[in-house]
Coordinates of C-alpha atoms in Angstrom, one line a residue:
D163 CA 218.3 -21.0 -23.3
K164 CA 219.9 -24.3 -24.3
I165 CA 221.8 -22.6 -27.1
K166 CA 223.0 -19.9 -24.8
I167 CA 224.1 -22.4 -22.1
L168 CA 226.0 -24.7 -24.5
V169 CA 227.8 -21.9 -26.5
D170 CA 228.8 -19.8 -23.4
T171 CA 230.6 -22.9 -21.8
F172 CA 233.1 -22.7 -24.5
D173 CA 236.5 -21.1 -23.8
A174 CA 237.3 -19.0 -26.9
R175 CA 240.7 -18.0 -25.4
K176 CA 242.0 -21.5 -26.4
T177 CA 241.3 -20.9 -29.9
K178 CA 243.5 -18.8 -32.1
S179 CA 241.9 -16.0 -33.9
F180 CA 242.5 -15.5 -37.7
G181 CA 241.9 -12.4 -39.8
R182 CA 240.6 -9.0 -38.9
P183 CA 239.4 -8.4 -35.3
S184 CA 235.8 -8.8 -35.5
T185 CA 232.6 -9.8 -33.5
N186 CA 232.7 -12.1 -30.6
P187 CA 232.8 -15.8 -32.1
K188 CA 230.3 -16.9 -29.5
D189 CA 227.8 -14.5 -30.8
L190 CA 228.4 -15.7 -34.4
A191 CA 228.0 -19.4 -33.3
K192 CA 224.7 -18.4 -31.6
A193 CA 223.5 -16.6 -34.8
I194 CA 224.1 -19.5 -37.0
L195 CA 222.3 -21.8 -34.7
V196 CA 219.4 -19.6 -34.6
A197 CA 219.4 -19.1 -38.4
E198 CA 219.6 -23.0 -39.0
L199 CA 216.8 -23.4 -36.2
L200 CA 214.6 -21.1 -38.3
S201 CA 215.9 -22.2 -41.6
L202 CA 216.6 -18.8 -42.7
P203 CA 219.2 -17.4 -45.2
E204 CA 221.4 -14.5 -43.9
R205 CA 219.3 -11.6 -45.2
Q206 CA 216.2 -12.8 -43.5
A207 CA 218.3 -14.1 -40.5
Q208 CA 219.5 -10.5 -39.7
G209 CA 216.2 -9.4 -38.3
W210 CA 215.2 -12.8 -36.7
V211 CA 218.7 -13.4 -35.0
N212 CA 218.6 -9.7 -33.4
L213 CA 215.0 -10.1 -32.3
P214 CA 215.7 -12.8 -29.6
A215 CA 219.5 -11.6 -29.2
S216 CA 219.0 -11.0 -25.4
K217 CA 217.3 -14.4 -24.9
V218 CA 220.2 -16.4 -26.4
G219 CA 223.0 -14.1 -25.2
I220 CA 223.9 -12.3 -28.5
N221 CA 225.6 -9.0 -27.4
S222 CA 226.4 -7.6 -30.9
F223 CA 224.2 -6.3 -33.6
L224 CA 224.7 -8.7 -36.6
D225 CA 223.9 -7.7 -40.2
D226 CA 223.4 -10.2 -42.9
R227 CA 227.1 -10.0 -44.3
T228 CA 228.4 -10.6 -40.7
I229 CA 226.3 -13.7 -40.3
G230 CA 227.3 -14.9 -43.8
R231 CA 231.0 -14.5 -43.2
S232 CA 230.6 -16.3 -39.9
Y233 CA 230.2 -19.6 -41.7
N234 CA 233.9 -19.2 -42.9
R235 CA 235.3 -18.7 -39.4
L236 CA 237.5 -21.4 -37.9
E237 CA 236.6 -20.2 -34.4
V238 CA 232.9 -20.6 -35.0
L239 CA 233.5 -24.3 -36.2
E240 CA 235.6 -25.0 -33.0
I241 CA 232.8 -23.7 -30.9
L242 CA 230.1 -25.7 -32.7
K243 CA 232.1 -28.9 -32.6
Q244 CA 232.4 -28.6 -28.7
V245 CA 228.7 -27.8 -28.6
F246 CA 228.0 -31.0 -30.6
E247 CA 230.0 -33.1 -28.2
K248 CA 227.8 -31.8 -25.4
T249 CA 224.6 -33.0 -27.2
K250 CA 225.6 -36.5 -28.1
T251 CA 224.3 -38.5 -25.2
S252 CA 224.1 -42.2 -26.0
N253 CA 222.2 -45.3 -25.0
G254 CA 225.1 -47.6 -26.6
K255 CA 223.2 -49.3 -29.4
L256 CA 224.9 -47.7 -32.4
M257 CA 224.3 -47.9 -36.1
G258 CA 226.1 -46.0 -39.1
D259 CA 225.7 -45.3 -42.9
G260 CA 226.3 -42.6 -45.3
T261 CA 224.0 -40.6 -47.6
G262 CA 224.3 -38.0 -50.3
L263 CA 223.3 -34.4 -49.5
E264 CA 221.3 -33.1 -52.5
T265 CA 221.6 -29.5 -53.9
T266 CA 218.0 -29.4 -54.9
R267 CA 214.7 -31.0 -54.0
K268 CA 214.4 -32.3 -57.5
Q269 CA 217.6 -34.4 -57.0
N270 CA 217.0 -38.2 -56.5
Y271 CA 220.1 -39.5 -54.6
E272 CA 219.4 -43.2 -55.7
T273 CA 219.5 -42.4 -59.4
E274 CA 222.0 -39.5 -59.3
K275 CA 224.3 -40.7 -56.6
K276 CA 227.4 -40.5 -58.9
K277 CA 226.7 -36.7 -59.4
T278 CA 226.5 -36.1 -55.7
E279 CA 229.6 -34.1 -54.3
D280 CA 228.5 -33.8 -50.6
Y281 CA 228.0 -36.9 -48.4
L282 CA 227.0 -37.3 -44.9
V283 CA 228.5 -40.2 -43.1
S284 CA 227.2 -40.6 -39.4
I285 CA 226.9 -42.9 -36.5
I286 CA 223.8 -42.5 -34.4
D287 CA 222.2 -44.4 -31.5
S288 CA 218.8 -46.0 -31.5
R289 CA 217.1 -42.8 -30.4
E290 CA 218.5 -41.3 -33.6
I291 CA 220.8 -39.0 -31.6
V292 CA 224.1 -38.2 -33.7
Q293 CA 227.1 -39.5 -32.1
A294 CA 229.8 -38.7 -34.9
F295 CA 229.6 -37.4 -38.4
D296 CA 231.7 -36.3 -41.3
M297 CA 231.2 -35.0 -44.9
N298 CA 233.1 -37.5 -46.9
N299 CA 232.2 -39.4 -50.2
K300 CA 234.3 -42.3 -49.2
E301 CA 232.1 -43.8 -46.6
C302 CA 234.0 -46.9 -45.5
P303 CA 237.4 -44.9 -45.0
A304 CA 235.3 -42.2 -43.1
M305 CA 233.9 -44.9 -40.7
H306 CA 237.4 -46.0 -39.7
Y307 CA 238.0 -42.8 -37.7
L308 CA 234.4 -42.1 -36.9
V309 CA 234.2 -45.3 -34.6
Q310 CA 237.1 -44.0 -32.6
E311 CA 234.9 -40.9 -31.5
V312 CA 232.0 -43.0 -30.1
K313 CA 231.2 -45.3 -27.2
G314 CA 228.7 -48.1 -27.2
T315 CA 228.0 -51.8 -26.8
S316 CA 227.1 -52.6 -30.5
L317 CA 227.4 -51.1 -33.9
C318 CA 225.4 -52.1 -36.9
L319 CA 226.7 -51.4 -40.5
D320 CA 225.5 -52.5 -44.1
A321 CA 227.5 -54.4 -46.6
G322 CA 229.3 -51.3 -47.9
F323 CA 231.4 -51.4 -44.8
V324 CA 232.5 -55.0 -44.9
D325 CA 236.3 -54.5 -44.0
R326 CA 238.4 -56.8 -41.9
E327 CA 240.4 -53.9 -40.5
L328 CA 237.3 -52.0 -39.7
T329 CA 235.8 -55.0 -37.7
R330 CA 239.1 -55.3 -35.7
K331 CA 239.0 -51.7 -34.9
I332 CA 235.5 -51.7 -33.6
T333 CA 236.0 -54.9 -31.6
E334 CA 239.0 -53.6 -29.9
L335 CA 237.1 -50.4 -28.9
G336 CA 234.8 -52.8 -26.9
I337 CA 232.0 -52.5 -29.4
K338 CA 230.3 -55.6 -30.9
P339 CA 230.2 -55.3 -34.7
F340 CA 227.2 -56.3 -36.7
I341 CA 228.4 -55.9 -40.5
F342 CA 226.1 -57.6 -43.0
P343 CA 228.1 -59.9 -45.3
K344 CA 228.6 -59.6 -49.2
K345 CA 228.0 -62.7 -51.4
N346 CA 230.8 -65.2 -51.4
L347 CA 232.5 -63.8 -48.5
D348 CA 235.1 -66.0 -46.9
L349 CA 236.2 -66.4 -43.2
N350 CA 239.8 -65.6 -43.7
G351 CA 240.9 -62.9 -41.3
S352 CA 241.4 -62.0 -37.7
I353 CA 239.5 -63.9 -34.9
Y354 CA 237.2 -60.8 -34.6
W355 CA 236.1 -61.2 -38.3
K356 CA 235.5 -64.9 -37.9
N357 CA 233.6 -64.6 -34.6
M358 CA 231.1 -62.1 -36.1
F359 CA 230.1 -64.3 -39.1
L360 CA 230.2 -67.4 -37.2
E361 CA 227.7 -66.1 -34.8
L362 CA 225.6 -65.0 -37.8
F363 CA 225.6 -68.6 -39.2
Q364 CA 225.0 -70.2 -35.7
N365 CA 222.4 -67.7 -34.2
T366 CA 220.8 -66.0 -37.4
Q367 CA 217.6 -64.8 -36.0
E368 CA 219.0 -63.0 -32.9
W369 CA 221.9 -61.6 -35.1
L370 CA 219.5 -60.4 -37.8
K371 CA 217.1 -58.9 -35.1
E372 CA 220.1 -56.7 -33.6
Y373 CA 221.4 -55.8 -37.2
H374 CA 218.0 -54.6 -38.4
Q375 CA 218.1 -51.8 -35.8
R376 CA 220.2 -50.2 -38.5
S377 CA 216.9 -49.0 -40.1
H378 CA 217.2 -46.1 -37.6
T379 CA 220.0 -44.5 -39.7
E380 CA 217.8 -44.7 -42.9
S381 CA 215.0 -43.0 -40.8
F382 CA 217.5 -40.3 -39.6
H383 CA 218.9 -39.4 -43.0
S384 CA 215.5 -39.3 -44.5
S385 CA 213.9 -37.0 -41.8
F386 CA 217.0 -34.8 -41.5
K387 CA 217.0 -34.0 -45.2
R388 CA 213.3 -33.5 -45.2
K389 CA 213.4 -31.0 -42.3
N390 CA 216.3 -29.0 -43.6
K391 CA 216.9 -27.2 -46.8
P392 CA 219.6 -28.3 -49.2
L393 CA 223.2 -26.9 -48.2
M394 CA 223.5 -23.7 -50.2
K395 CA 227.0 -22.7 -49.1
F396 CA 229.8 -22.7 -51.8
N397 CA 232.8 -24.1 -50.3
S398 CA 233.3 -27.3 -48.2
F399 CA 234.3 -25.6 -44.9
S400 CA 231.1 -23.4 -44.8
K401 CA 229.0 -26.4 -45.7
L402 CA 230.5 -28.3 -42.7
V403 CA 229.7 -25.4 -40.4
Q404 CA 226.3 -25.3 -41.7
L405 CA 225.9 -29.1 -41.3
T406 CA 227.3 -29.1 -37.7
A407 CA 224.8 -26.5 -36.7
R408 CA 221.9 -28.5 -38.1
I409 CA 223.1 -31.7 -36.4
I410 CA 223.2 -29.8 -33.1
I411 CA 219.7 -28.5 -33.5
H412 CA 218.6 -32.1 -34.4
N413 CA 220.2 -33.5 -31.3
L414 CA 218.7 -31.0 -29.1
R415 CA 215.3 -31.6 -30.5
K416 CA 215.7 -35.3 -29.9
Q417 CA 216.8 -34.8 -26.3
N418 CA 214.0 -32.5 -25.6
Y419 CA 211.6 -35.2 -27.0
Y420 CA 212.9 -38.0 -24.8
S421 CA 213.2 -35.7 -21.7
M422 CA 209.3 -35.0 -22.0
L423 CA 208.6 -38.8 -22.3
K424 CA 210.4 -39.2 -19.0
N425 CA 208.2 -36.6 -17.4

């Protein structure tokens, strides 16, 4: 029901259609979400998607080729992006990091990171609900524009994101940065840069207590890769569609978990 409600709120008329006239893109977006929810390839997804079709509001009969081609549709990605925006409630305590997305379960990211082509750079809150993400092997440059898509009170990043300009951007957005320093770092830079590290020196324990909330990002990346199969699409666009659908499912599960705790 949640998938149906979120997808049906999208106004497809605002998105230009490309290529041959085909199935309603809302039906395709729902099919992808169901397939990723059940972790099924297209051939197996054909039967399972059509089985609960009325429940999720799919009005078309979808075969495996149609489901497979839907991963390459721009309209589908636009719908999924809007659905993602509706799932990213935040408690304000943010943290970010990047991780490699393996192509096989035998691949070890730590020892084979130089061979990894697909990277997930993400910002989550302390409940591990994703607030912004991108597929980019340049983690720090990606963080520069991801921070503009989030709202919060604080953002914790490891030493890989030590960057004076990034620190300025975060602070000017009204977010307090907690970026762990590298060895032999100096205080030359803007007032935002100086204030962040002077606070670390003057109030070390409180600063580190807040910073180490960043472990939630490690937990999210670990559990996200364990629960999902490796990305099996061939081109970067279809991989992004698949990743977006999986993150939507992740956020919906987290929201459902926290809503049950309140009840």
